[in-house]
Amino acid sequence: MAYCGRDLLALPPEARAREGVFLAFQYPVEIPGVNNVYLMKASLNAIRKHRGEPELDAVEFLKLVKERVRLVQMDDSFLGRAVNEGFSGGEKKRNEIFQMAVLEPRLAILDETDSGLDIDALKIVASGVNHLRGPDRAIVLITHYQRLLDYIVPDVVHVLSGGRIVRSGDRELARTLEQRGYDWLKEVAAA
Amino acid sequence: MNQPAVLTGNFVDEFERVAKNLPGGGEFAGRRAAIERFRALGLPTLRQEAWKYTNVTPLARRAFRAATREDAATAAATLAARLPEYAQGIRLVFENGQWREDLSHRGDLPAGVSLRVLFDVLRDAPSEAARMAAGEANPFQALNDAFYTDGVLVTLAPGAQVEPPIHLVFLASGGTEALAIHPRVLIRAGSGARARIVETYHGTNETATLTNAVTEISAGEGAHIEHYLVQDESAGAFHVGHLYIEQARASSVTSHAIALGGLLARRDIEVRLAAEQAGVILNGLYLTAGRQHVDHHTRIDHLAPRTASDEFYRGVLNGSSRAVFNGRVLVHPKAFKTDARQSNHNLLLSGDAEVDTKPELEIYADDVKCSHGATVGQLDADALFYLRSRGLDETAARGLLTYAFAADVIGRIGIESLRRELIRRVVGRLPGGELVRGML
């Protein structure tokens, strides 16, 4: 699995992060006692150091996180809480998108970011992701449902089955899939 | 079978040597009865259930000299430099168990609050210096009864409240010989009284000392006492401490026991919830490394209906250190609607470290709510992966998670200056601490 000319799977998780890969977890881990904003500071500085950039000072850093936390419509108190501790399902997902917004990855893999979200939280998460779309960033969105794709309109859709891409297309492929079900694809594949 | 000989070390001989110089002399205040009790009991051995994992027999192989007022002669400036930063305001300082007036200040105590040095109490009103829970079969308490010369008597009249924390600082500066120090702290709180008391035990150099401390708290009806114990003695120190808490109706006591130092430390905490609605919270943290051995034994007696206890102990062990936690809760027949919770979680950072944890629940009443949980484990693999996926290297991720585990106890400390200092100390003690400091 090549990423920017490097074997991604050969890298330990921290090296992947420092090379610009961000993984938004389906089930973000609760870490009592570790403050959200401290983690982001340590994380961002580790990545910047790797890139040969100077660490952000406290003022710059605070300005950045306060700006980015707005993207997921959370107030500043969110920053001072322990990482995901006691967060609702929606808050955990919003926290993942907030982290992504702070770390500005080149490649973001969002693993079922829509699971367990009510419609309001889904809209917030989608709007956060849409803000982060850009020519310098690839986003891989993993989902089982069309619903998320109504809010985050994909450029390309790949259908994965048994660990392999069995079909690729544009946004219409996801719509067809939603109408006809996965069995349709299996029949097409078998024919 | 032959009964093994009772081990008494040199304590009995030492008593005879110093008895006439002890406040009140050797016959005074049951001292001789106490040393006889010790002679009969001897030092605990591994054969006794309560001492199964903690071997104190090395104490018998050393000759400890009882510390006297001559052992409190370190220059004030030298000693002042070793005082913890948080011990500001009201504080009484002791060197090798002897009061250092020059480093103490009692400040302006509010009405109804009295803070007396036990040396004076022993001279003026000796009966007030006696323990409530005298006479039981504990050889270390017997030694304290026999040898104690100094300490503190805090008396709070009904309704008396003191806002700033009262700091009691016991510095063990040691000497050319191994010293035995037997401090005593008595806290008597009348109904509705409120106070926060911080007992700190620090070592200032590496000579061997034995600190054998006794603390008693009696909380009157509706009294509210927060008690802090910080044990940060030197690497060669033996520390044995007994905290006894007796609570009247609707009183609340919170105890925080933080054990960082010493070669061998044993802490017993005994709580008697003697009347309805009395509640106690016991928080504890021990950090051990190298060859340290730290043992906490707690016992809570629910003697009356609607009493509550909540115990929360955590340990972080490194090197080939060893920790023992034994939490006993007794719900007596009349104590219906008791609410007792207990947890003890341990983190092993090294394959050579060892923990023995044992909850003991004995319930003789109906309609009670009791829970306990004990774990011994390593850092959570999912949490480690999560932090590493955010760019933290493994050492930093481990350091941060270990810190967070310990900080869960420290976070409960209500005195900010103390909390900040302990965070600093804990971070300094943990692997990856330097990296963690940068994150905080």
XYZ file of C-alpha atoms in Angstrom:
631
model
C 0.000 0.000 0.000
C 1.856 3.017 -1.275
C 1.345 6.512 0.102
C 3.389 9.377 -1.336
C 5.925 6.857 -2.542
C 6.209 5.072 0.814
C 4.943 1.749 2.062
C 2.232 2.883 4.477
C 1.838 -0.436 6.226
C 5.538 -0.554 7.081
C 5.192 2.632 9.148
C 4.232 2.652 12.840
C 1.026 4.572 13.563
C 2.811 7.724 14.758
C 4.906 7.878 11.586
C 1.773 7.618 9.448
C 0.260 10.520 11.352
C 3.425 12.580 10.934
C 3.436 11.861 7.221
C -0.008 13.436 7.011
C -2.402 10.523 7.405
C -5.364 11.011 9.714
C -7.647 8.208 10.832
C -11.033 9.181 12.246
C -12.074 6.245 14.405
C -15.455 4.600 14.243
C -15.239 4.163 18.012
C -12.977 6.915 19.348
C -11.263 5.849 22.561
C -12.049 7.591 25.855
C -8.906 8.749 27.620
C -9.759 10.027 31.089
C -7.295 12.526 32.469
C -5.866 13.562 29.109
C -7.114 16.982 28.180
C -8.356 17.347 24.581
C -6.384 20.486 23.898
C -3.168 19.092 25.452
C -3.391 16.106 23.178
C -3.862 18.347 20.143
C -0.894 20.473 21.139
C 1.359 17.426 21.559
C 0.032 15.961 18.350
C 0.364 19.059 16.196
C 3.850 19.798 17.495
C 4.988 16.225 16.820
C 3.775 16.567 13.238
C 5.278 20.019 12.771
C 8.598 18.891 14.196
C 8.644 16.010 11.741
C 8.073 18.449 8.903
C 10.905 20.646 10.163
C 8.508 23.411 11.162
C 8.786 25.303 14.450
C 6.363 24.460 17.250
C 3.416 26.822 17.597
C 3.571 29.043 20.633
C 0.726 28.961 23.139
C -1.045 32.003 21.701
C -0.944 30.833 18.085
C -2.018 27.380 19.114
C -4.971 28.578 21.141
C -6.091 30.824 18.302
C -5.973 27.870 15.937
C -7.944 25.455 18.100
C -10.554 28.048 18.991
C -11.107 28.720 15.319
C -11.243 25.046 14.363
C -13.578 24.012 17.148
C -16.206 26.291 15.578
C -16.194 24.073 12.491
C -17.928 21.374 14.502
C -20.089 23.884 16.370
C -18.674 23.168 19.806
C -17.847 25.832 22.360
C -14.485 26.335 24.042
C -15.395 24.164 27.028
C -15.059 21.218 24.644
C -11.321 21.889 24.494
C -10.796 21.537 28.218
C -12.529 18.195 28.574
C -10.719 14.885 28.770
C -10.413 13.184 25.386
C -13.832 11.704 24.593
C -14.564 11.030 28.251
C -18.310 11.035 28.808
C -18.862 12.352 25.273
C -22.065 11.343 23.502
C -21.691 9.382 20.269
C -22.212 12.583 18.288
C -19.655 14.523 20.338
C -17.049 11.829 19.820
C -17.468 12.020 16.056
C -17.387 15.805 16.127
C -14.195 15.576 18.159
C -12.616 13.418 15.467
C -13.468 16.008 12.821
C -12.174 18.780 15.086
C -8.858 16.922 15.452
C -8.676 16.504 11.703
C -9.287 20.231 11.287
C -6.387 21.017 13.647
C -3.951 18.517 12.167
C -4.711 19.302 8.490
C -3.811 15.911 7.047
C -3.040 15.182 3.404
C -4.999 11.966 3.603
C -7.960 11.524 5.939
C -9.647 8.176 6.398
C -13.029 8.547 8.047
C -14.216 5.198 9.278
C -18.009 5.102 9.488
C -18.134 8.629 10.779
C -21.923 8.564 10.250
C -22.615 5.570 12.485
C -24.705 6.374 15.520
C -25.331 9.974 14.512
C -28.723 11.667 14.615
C -29.571 13.938 11.707
C -28.448 17.178 13.373
C -25.077 15.760 14.368
C -24.706 14.252 10.917
C -25.207 17.677 9.321
C -22.598 19.233 11.624
C -20.067 16.493 10.940
C -20.720 16.712 7.196
C -20.359 20.469 7.177
C -17.054 20.131 9.057
C -15.760 17.631 6.526
C -16.919 19.771 3.600
C -14.980 22.732 5.007
C -11.856 20.627 4.983
C -12.131 19.514 1.370
C -9.468 20.917 -0.901
C -7.063 20.149 -3.726
C -4.234 19.234 -1.295
C -6.267 16.748 0.681
C -7.696 13.356 -0.112
C -10.570 12.099 2.027
C -11.602 8.472 2.089
C -15.082 8.119 3.530
C -16.131 4.671 4.619
C -19.867 4.154 4.962
C -22.658 1.658 4.483
C -25.311 4.246 3.648
C -26.253 6.888 1.106
C -27.464 9.195 3.872
C -24.009 10.641 4.634
C -23.366 11.102 0.927
C -26.374 13.408 0.647
C -24.391 15.852 2.757
C -20.857 15.035 1.695
C -21.141 14.579 -2.051
C -18.383 12.238 -3.181
C -16.187 12.754 -6.241
C -15.645 9.031 -6.668
C -17.422 5.999 -5.244
C -15.749 2.617 -4.824
C -17.660 -0.440 -3.739
C -15.668 -2.798 -1.556
C -16.617 -6.418 -1.174
C -14.539 -9.119 0.416
C -11.646 -6.677 0.769
C -11.538 -5.772 -2.932
C -12.899 -2.928 -5.017
C -15.620 -4.549 -7.114
C -17.011 -1.468 -8.793
C -16.118 2.199 -9.178
C -18.164 5.121 -10.372
C -19.393 8.592 -9.510
C -22.055 9.690 -7.001
C -24.739 7.957 -9.054
C -23.245 4.566 -8.249
C -24.007 5.094 -4.551
C -27.582 6.119 -5.381
C -28.138 3.046 -7.526
C -26.702 0.915 -4.763
C -29.055 2.485 -2.237
C -32.063 1.698 -4.522
C -31.101 -1.769 -5.659
C -29.082 -3.105 -2.723
C -25.720 -4.849 -2.584
C -27.212 -8.053 -3.986
C -27.611 -6.298 -7.307
C -23.860 -5.843 -7.475
C -23.222 -9.438 -6.541
C -25.519 -10.549 -9.385
C -23.779 -8.188 -11.813
C -20.431 -9.482 -10.671
C -21.524 -13.099 -11.035
C -22.920 -12.527 -14.568
C 6.506 -27.375 67.497
C 8.651 -24.597 68.852
C 7.074 -21.160 68.900
C 9.446 -18.884 67.034
C 10.997 -16.261 69.263
C 9.313 -12.870 69.232
C 11.399 -10.278 67.405
C 11.720 -7.035 69.293
C 14.931 -5.592 67.866
C 16.568 -3.073 70.135
C 13.348 -1.193 70.890
C 12.947 -2.501 74.446
C 16.582 -1.772 75.361
C 16.284 1.613 73.740
C 13.212 2.347 75.844
C 15.127 1.595 79.043
C 17.920 3.857 77.870
C 15.735 6.857 77.120
C 12.733 6.317 79.413
C 13.778 8.769 82.108
C 14.168 11.525 79.532
C 10.824 11.000 77.828
C 8.261 13.701 78.639
C 6.841 12.596 81.990
C 9.379 9.779 82.355
C 9.112 6.076 81.705
C 6.152 5.419 83.971
C 4.156 8.215 82.514
C 1.002 7.886 80.423
C 1.201 4.165 80.120
C 4.588 4.205 78.427
C 5.878 1.238 80.349
C 2.664 -0.706 79.810
C 3.004 0.042 76.119
C 6.577 -1.196 75.860
C 5.528 -4.355 77.725
C 2.745 -4.791 75.205
C 5.285 -4.441 72.423
C 7.654 -6.888 74.109
C 4.864 -9.468 74.197
C 3.710 -8.859 70.632
C 7.042 -8.367 68.924
C 7.367 -7.069 65.412
C 4.806 -8.503 63.000
C 5.940 -11.425 60.903
C 4.841 -12.834 57.565
C 2.882 -15.479 59.482
C 0.333 -12.868 60.493
C -2.431 -12.423 57.933
C -2.280 -8.626 58.000
C 1.477 -8.715 57.383
C 1.585 -11.611 54.978
C 3.196 -9.625 52.157
C 5.144 -7.056 54.116
C 8.284 -8.100 55.861
C 9.245 -5.698 58.638
C 11.634 -8.081 60.365
C 14.635 -6.180 58.893
C 13.732 -3.540 61.492
C 14.883 -5.997 64.152
C 18.334 -6.223 62.622
C 19.046 -2.530 62.958
C 19.652 -0.578 66.105
C 17.377 2.440 65.959
C 18.111 5.226 68.360
C 15.039 7.126 69.568
C 15.197 10.676 68.226
C 15.392 13.414 70.856
C 15.364 17.207 70.838
C 19.109 17.147 70.117
C 18.272 15.613 66.739
C 16.531 18.771 65.615
C 19.604 20.899 65.088
C 19.832 21.416 61.326
C 20.324 25.072 60.383
C 16.964 26.739 59.805
C 17.889 27.932 56.325
C 18.963 24.432 55.250
C 15.742 22.948 56.495
C 13.570 25.747 55.130
C 14.900 24.965 51.681
C 13.543 21.438 52.034
C 10.036 22.447 52.980
C 7.448 21.701 50.318
C 6.350 24.796 48.455
C 2.697 24.313 49.255
C 3.273 24.367 53.029
C 2.551 28.071 53.379
C 0.351 29.894 55.852
C -0.491 27.922 58.966
C 2.205 25.334 59.462
C 3.953 23.399 62.151
C 7.305 21.947 61.181
C 9.038 19.032 62.893
C 12.564 17.791 62.382
C 13.102 14.152 63.267
C 9.833 14.356 65.144
C 10.802 17.403 67.242
C 9.050 20.713 66.872
C 10.937 23.457 65.050
C 9.357 26.612 66.348
C 11.618 28.734 64.172
C 10.122 27.284 60.986
C 6.530 27.185 62.164
C 3.826 29.788 62.139
C 0.414 29.365 63.583
C -0.938 32.584 62.091
C -4.165 34.077 63.324
C -6.298 31.085 64.096
C -10.035 31.671 64.022
C -11.988 31.508 67.278
C -12.457 27.980 68.555
C -9.433 26.592 66.738
C -6.460 25.538 68.774
C -3.232 24.154 67.471
C -0.940 22.830 70.170
C 2.378 21.102 70.079
C 2.180 17.753 71.869
C 5.420 18.316 73.770
C 3.622 21.169 75.548
C 0.424 19.164 75.976
C 2.396 16.324 77.555
C 3.769 18.792 80.072
C 0.575 20.738 80.789
C -2.338 18.346 80.291
C -0.926 14.892 79.551
C -4.250 13.063 79.477
C -5.188 15.043 76.360
C -2.270 13.547 74.474
C -3.540 9.984 74.827
C -4.963 8.091 71.889
C -8.650 7.187 71.730
C -7.985 3.783 70.274
C -5.364 2.685 72.753
C -4.563 -0.856 73.710
C -5.173 -2.946 70.609
C -2.807 -5.553 69.358
C -0.663 -3.481 67.080
C 3.016 -3.427 67.988
C 3.780 -0.228 66.082
C 1.074 1.699 67.899
C 2.442 0.262 71.133
C 5.877 1.657 70.185
C 4.311 5.025 69.471
C 2.601 4.943 72.884
C 5.897 4.115 74.536
C 8.173 6.561 72.743
C 6.165 9.518 71.466
C 7.487 12.877 72.513
C 5.942 15.356 70.177
C 3.368 16.025 67.526
C 0.237 18.076 67.232
C -3.121 18.389 68.901
C -5.669 20.185 66.729
C -8.853 21.051 68.581
C -11.851 22.524 66.834
C -14.669 23.765 69.060
C -18.237 23.131 67.884
C -18.915 25.206 64.788
C -15.282 26.315 64.432
C -14.091 26.657 60.877
C -10.653 27.237 59.514
C -10.419 28.076 55.847
C -6.681 27.874 55.002
C -5.163 24.402 55.193
C -3.236 23.508 58.342
C 0.130 22.097 57.321
C 1.973 19.638 59.532
C 5.367 18.942 58.050
C 7.553 16.136 59.363
C 11.059 16.273 57.989
C 13.297 13.304 58.604
C 16.829 14.642 58.386
C 18.256 11.494 59.973
C 21.555 11.443 61.749
C 24.792 9.538 61.938
C 22.921 6.558 63.368
C 19.577 5.146 62.305
C 16.867 7.179 64.012
C 13.402 6.131 65.140
C 10.772 8.864 65.092
C 7.338 8.424 66.650
C 5.165 11.431 65.822
C 1.542 11.731 66.854
C -1.217 13.881 65.422
C -4.570 14.204 67.144
C -7.436 15.997 65.450
C -10.520 16.568 67.556
C -13.345 18.245 65.682
C -16.484 19.338 67.508
C -19.924 19.282 65.915
C -20.198 21.232 62.703
C -16.486 22.083 62.674
C -14.608 22.281 59.387
C -10.909 22.065 58.607
C -8.370 20.805 56.108
C -5.209 19.266 57.450
C -2.176 18.280 55.424
C 0.390 15.920 56.936
C 3.584 15.736 54.961
C 6.440 13.336 55.624
C 9.615 14.234 53.771
C 13.132 12.906 53.961
C 15.978 15.331 53.524
C 18.827 12.885 53.127
C 19.453 9.220 52.544
C 20.206 7.976 56.052
C 17.986 5.233 57.399
C 15.095 6.429 59.522
C 12.050 4.742 60.931
C 9.028 6.969 61.104
C 6.236 5.375 63.085
C 3.367 7.832 62.987
C -0.041 7.752 64.562
C -2.862 10.067 63.528
C -6.323 10.183 65.019
C -9.320 12.095 63.796
C -12.529 12.329 65.710
C -15.247 14.078 63.774
C -18.205 15.314 65.815
C -21.770 15.507 64.555
C -21.912 17.144 61.142
C -18.188 17.951 61.209
C -16.385 18.119 57.902
C -12.705 17.197 57.805
C -10.384 16.828 54.844
C -7.158 15.070 55.660
C -4.136 14.733 53.403
C -1.160 12.475 53.861
C 1.837 12.946 51.642
C 4.586 10.420 52.252
C 7.657 11.341 50.252
C 10.473 10.070 52.417
C 13.996 9.165 51.346
C 14.947 6.031 49.480
C 16.332 4.393 52.631
C 13.421 5.243 54.919
C 11.014 2.960 56.727
C 7.616 4.518 57.183
C 4.822 3.005 59.232
C 1.692 5.021 59.782
C -1.646 4.455 61.393
C -4.625 6.703 60.709
C -7.639 6.174 62.924
C -10.900 7.959 62.156
C -13.958 7.965 64.388
C -17.082 9.629 63.037
C -20.259 10.852 64.695
C -23.661 11.380 63.073
C -23.727 13.041 59.628
C -20.026 13.844 59.787
C -17.934 13.651 56.677
C -14.259 12.875 56.423
C -12.155 12.680 53.297
C -8.719 11.131 53.451
C -6.176 11.404 50.667
C -3.140 9.181 51.096
C -0.325 9.764 48.636
C 2.691 7.461 48.938
C 5.697 8.323 46.821
C 8.810 7.653 48.868
C 10.457 5.329 51.327
C 12.040 1.938 50.968
C 9.298 0.270 52.924
C 6.039 2.002 53.722
C 3.050 0.591 55.490
C -0.105 2.610 55.967
C -3.074 1.436 57.999
C -6.312 3.381 57.861
C -9.122 2.461 60.205
C -12.498 4.168 60.041
C -15.396 3.776 62.418
C -18.666 5.133 61.072
C -20.272 5.093 64.474
C -23.556 6.916 63.870
C -26.171 7.423 61.182
C -25.313 9.179 57.961
C -21.621 9.411 58.663
C -19.694 9.277 55.391
C -16.061 8.724 54.550
C -14.101 9.009 51.329
C -10.689 7.366 51.106
C -8.571 8.311 48.117
C -5.129 6.910 47.627
C -2.249 6.843 45.196
C 1.030 5.001 45.416
C 3.883 5.266 42.949
C 6.689 2.822 43.393
C 9.939 2.084 41.608
C 13.227 0.313 42.190
C 12.929 -1.972 45.188
C 10.281 0.014 47.034
C 7.585 -1.773 48.963
C 4.330 0.011 49.779
C 1.457 -1.529 51.688
C -1.973 -0.002 52.350
C -4.376 -1.706 54.697
C -7.731 -0.045 55.167
C -10.606 -1.085 57.352
C -13.984 0.595 57.433
C -16.552 -0.362 60.041
C -20.133 0.570 59.178
C -21.686 0.501 62.631
C -24.884 2.467 62.052
C -27.629 2.784 59.438
C -27.241 4.952 56.329
C -23.510 5.268 56.559
C -21.463 5.601 53.393
C -17.922 4.853 52.354
C -16.242 5.401 49.037
C -12.722 4.149 48.560
C -10.643 4.892 45.493
C -7.034 3.694 45.392
C -4.657 3.536 42.487
C -1.096 2.364 42.141
C 1.586 2.680 39.499
C 4.481 0.263 39.865
C 7.794 0.232 38.118
C 11.105 -1.602 38.538
C 10.956 -4.573 40.870
C 8.794 -2.739 43.363
C 5.902 -4.257 45.192
C 2.588 -2.944 46.432
C -0.046 -4.389 48.687
C -3.621 -3.197 48.989
C -6.025 -4.733 51.443
C -9.406 -3.078 51.752
C -11.657 -4.470 54.408
C -15.236 -3.293 54.800
C -17.398 -4.538 57.647
C -21.109 -3.863 57.611
C -22.340 -4.558 61.118
C -25.806 -6.012 61.874
C -27.532 -2.686 62.570
C -26.025 -0.876 59.610
C -28.872 -1.250 57.125
C -28.879 1.043 54.076
C -25.099 1.087 54.113
C -23.583 2.301 50.875
C -20.019 1.063 50.453
C -17.935 1.330 47.329
C -14.344 0.344 46.843
C -11.975 0.221 43.930
C -8.281 -0.468 43.614
C -6.657 -0.299 40.210
C -3.008 -0.954 39.555
C -0.805 -0.292 36.609
C 2.303 -2.400 36.189
C 4.964 -0.694 34.098
C 7.487 -3.461 34.541
C 7.400 -7.227 34.364
C 9.224 -7.460 37.701
C 6.777 -5.351 39.686
C 4.165 -7.102 41.762
C 0.843 -6.186 43.353
C -1.230 -8.072 45.858
C -4.694 -6.585 46.066
C -7.467 -7.956 48.172
C -10.905 -6.560 48.864
C -12.596 -8.035 51.931
C -16.295 -7.421 52.323
C -18.110 -8.732 55.354
C -21.798 -7.964 55.421
C -23.980 -8.762 58.428
C -26.917 -6.459 57.625
C -29.742 -6.559 55.089
C -30.642 -3.884 52.588
C -27.145 -2.639 51.865
C -25.358 -1.559 48.707
C -21.765 -2.732 48.466
C -19.457 -2.937 45.514
C -15.794 -3.508 44.965
C -13.447 -3.891 42.062
C -9.751 -4.539 41.805
C -7.587 -4.715 38.714
C -3.938 -5.207 37.944
C -2.918 -4.520 34.401
C -0.979 -2.761 31.715
C -1.855 0.298 29.676
C -4.874 0.005 27.416
C -3.706 -1.023 23.928
C -6.549 0.806 22.157
C -5.796 4.044 23.960
C -2.088 3.684 23.077
C -2.919 3.138 19.418
C -5.273 6.108 19.427
C -2.609 8.451 20.801
C 0.035 7.117 18.425
C -2.342 7.583 15.500
C -2.318 11.253 16.470
C 1.444 11.441 16.048
C 2.689 10.817 19.597
C 5.574 8.384 19.814
C 5.182 5.344 21.986
C 7.149 6.698 24.961
C 5.102 9.892 25.047
C 1.844 7.993 24.619
C 2.741 5.649 27.482
C 3.847 8.537 29.664
C 0.647 10.435 29.010
C -1.607 7.471 29.765
C 0.309 6.633 32.932
C 0.102 10.206 34.067
C -3.624 10.277 33.337
C -4.110 7.126 35.397
C -2.430 8.703 38.417
C -3.967 12.119 37.827
C -7.388 10.621 38.399
C -6.539 10.476 42.110
C -4.559 13.743 42.256
C -7.459 15.521 40.542
C -9.583 14.880 43.620
C -7.307 16.956 45.822
C -9.106 20.146 46.764
C -6.083 22.279 47.728
C -4.760 23.768 44.535
C -1.160 24.416 45.586
C -0.872 20.860 46.860
C -2.448 19.427 43.745
C -0.074 21.346 41.478
C 2.986 20.254 43.455
C 1.887 16.621 43.441
C 1.275 16.720 39.703
C 4.804 18.054 39.310
C 6.180 15.301 41.552
C 4.207 12.578 39.839
C 5.215 13.730 36.367
C 8.833 13.825 37.525
C 8.620 10.247 38.735
C 7.036 8.649 35.686
C 8.786 7.238 32.633
C 8.299 9.677 29.765
C 7.605 12.385 32.350
C 9.669 14.995 30.505
C 7.523 14.557 27.424
C 4.345 14.702 29.472
C 5.437 17.930 31.131
C 5.665 19.526 27.694
C 2.071 18.592 27.038
C 0.607 20.029 30.220
